[in-house]
Amino acid sequence: MMALAGVLIMAVALLLTPLGLPGLWIMVGVLAFATWFGDVSVVTLALCVAIAVAAEAIEFVIVSKMNVRYGGSRLAFWGAIFGGVAGVLLGMPIPVIGSIIAGFLGSFAGAAAATLYETRRVDSATRVAWGVLLGRMWAAAAKAAAGVVILVLGAAALMF
């Protein structure tokens, strides 16, 4: 019964990942709890932690590379990060889809605002914001894929 509850919590946490929320870390937390009680091996937990850390690093690299590829600066990158977090928080009242859309739009707006502040050029701001938006979408897909791997590994460890 506890194993099934753990799998269900992990499945819900997977749905949080594209929202920009720490779904991977909730999944790892469930596995850490199960490891504490001897239901999941330390090796499985360590592997899932490594996957989560790699997914976070990949997200950072993808957004950073897309920011630079489209002409963005360090300020534009951090504007995208803070804008994305603000978007997720503001989009919360609209269930599920509101946070996803608002997170992406917040990243777009944050990168655009930072670039506009630096360059005073709308075309540059739009180009950088578009690059960051593409980066965020690819990063969300990569993190969701990592979450599926963690869910499968965790469910197998919990159920068998």
Short mmCIF file of N, CA, C and O in Angstrom, two decimals, residues 2 22 27 36-37 50-51 53 55 57 66 69 74-75 84 100 110 112 118 126 129 146 148 157-158 160:
data_model
loop_
_atom_site.label_atom_id
_atom_site.label_comp_id
_atom_site.label_asym_id
_atom_site.label_seq_id
_atom_site.Cartn_x
_atom_site.Cartn_y
_atom_site.Cartn_z
N MET A 2 1.91 1.26 0.81
CA MET A 2 2.81 2.41 0.85
C MET A 2 3.57 2.56 -0.47
O MET A 2 3.82 3.66 -0.92
N PRO A 22 9.73 21.84 -8.62
CA PRO A 22 10.73 20.80 -8.36
C PRO A 22 10.18 19.38 -8.33
O PRO A 22 10.36 18.64 -7.36
N MET A 27 10.19 13.56 -6.40
CA MET A 27 10.34 12.14 -6.72
C MET A 27 11.55 11.55 -5.99
O MET A 27 11.46 10.47 -5.40
N TRP A 36 15.28 5.14 3.34
CA TRP A 36 15.42 5.22 4.80
C TRP A 36 14.77 4.00 5.47
O TRP A 36 15.29 3.47 6.45
N PHE A 37 13.65 3.57 4.92
CA PHE A 37 12.92 2.43 5.49
C PHE A 37 13.29 1.09 4.85
O PHE A 37 12.66 0.08 5.12
N ALA A 50 21.49 11.28 -9.38
CA ALA A 50 22.39 11.65 -10.48
C ALA A 50 21.59 12.08 -11.72
O ALA A 50 21.96 13.05 -12.39
N ILE A 51 20.50 11.38 -12.00
CA ILE A 51 19.66 11.75 -13.14
C ILE A 51 19.04 13.13 -12.92
O ILE A 51 19.01 13.96 -13.84
N VAL A 53 20.16 15.61 -10.97
CA VAL A 53 21.21 16.62 -11.06
C VAL A 53 21.58 16.87 -12.52
O VAL A 53 21.73 18.02 -12.95
N ALA A 55 19.68 16.44 -15.12
CA ALA A 55 18.56 17.15 -15.76
C ALA A 55 18.60 18.64 -15.43
O ALA A 55 18.35 19.48 -16.30
N ALA A 57 21.29 20.37 -14.68
CA ALA A 57 22.44 20.93 -15.41
C ALA A 57 22.10 21.10 -16.89
O ALA A 57 22.44 22.12 -17.50
N MET A 66 20.92 28.69 -25.75
CA MET A 66 19.93 29.33 -26.63
C MET A 66 19.93 30.84 -26.43
O MET A 66 19.77 31.60 -27.39
N ARG A 69 23.02 31.96 -28.30
CA ARG A 69 22.83 31.76 -29.75
C ARG A 69 21.96 32.86 -30.36
O ARG A 69 22.18 33.27 -31.49
N ARG A 74 24.33 37.79 -20.17
CA ARG A 74 24.16 37.19 -18.84
C ARG A 74 22.93 37.78 -18.15
O ARG A 74 22.16 37.06 -17.51
N LEU A 75 22.72 39.07 -18.29
CA LEU A 75 21.55 39.72 -17.70
C LEU A 75 20.26 39.17 -18.31
O LEU A 75 19.28 38.92 -17.60
N GLY A 84 10.65 33.56 -15.50
CA GLY A 84 9.99 32.26 -15.51
C GLY A 84 9.41 31.90 -14.15
O GLY A 84 8.28 31.42 -14.05
N ILE A 100 2.19 26.59 -16.74
CA ILE A 100 3.09 26.27 -17.85
C ILE A 100 3.21 27.46 -18.79
O ILE A 100 4.31 27.92 -19.10
N GLY A 110 11.03 38.24 -19.25
CA GLY A 110 12.23 38.57 -18.48
C GLY A 110 13.45 38.77 -19.37
O GLY A 110 14.21 39.72 -19.19
N ALA A 112 13.35 39.50 -22.59
CA ALA A 112 13.09 40.67 -23.43
C ALA A 112 13.34 41.96 -22.66
O ALA A 112 13.98 42.89 -23.18
N GLU A 118 19.30 46.71 -21.86
CA GLU A 118 20.70 46.81 -22.28
C GLU A 118 20.88 47.45 -23.65
O GLU A 118 21.79 48.26 -23.83
N THR A 126 13.34 41.00 -28.82
CA THR A 126 12.43 39.96 -29.29
C THR A 126 13.20 38.72 -29.71
O THR A 126 12.79 37.59 -29.40
N ALA A 129 14.51 36.96 -26.55
CA ALA A 129 13.39 36.36 -25.83
C ALA A 129 12.89 35.10 -26.54
O ALA A 129 12.56 34.10 -25.89
N ALA A 146 13.72 12.98 -18.14
CA ALA A 146 14.46 12.51 -16.97
C ALA A 146 13.48 12.06 -15.88
O ALA A 146 13.71 11.05 -15.20
N VAL A 148 10.52 10.80 -16.32
CA VAL A 148 9.94 9.50 -16.70
C VAL A 148 10.91 8.38 -16.31
O VAL A 148 10.50 7.35 -15.77
N ALA A 157 11.55 -0.11 -8.24
CA ALA A 157 12.17 -0.35 -6.94
C ALA A 157 11.13 -0.44 -5.82
O ALA A 157 11.26 -1.27 -4.92
N LEU A 158 10.11 0.37 -5.88
CA LEU A 158 9.08 0.36 -4.84
C LEU A 158 8.16 -0.85 -4.94
O LEU A 158 7.72 -1.39 -3.91
N PHE A 160 8.73 -3.87 -6.58
CA PHE A 160 9.28 -5.23 -6.64
C PHE A 160 10.34 -5.46 -5.64
O PHE A 160 11.18 -5.09 -5.24
#
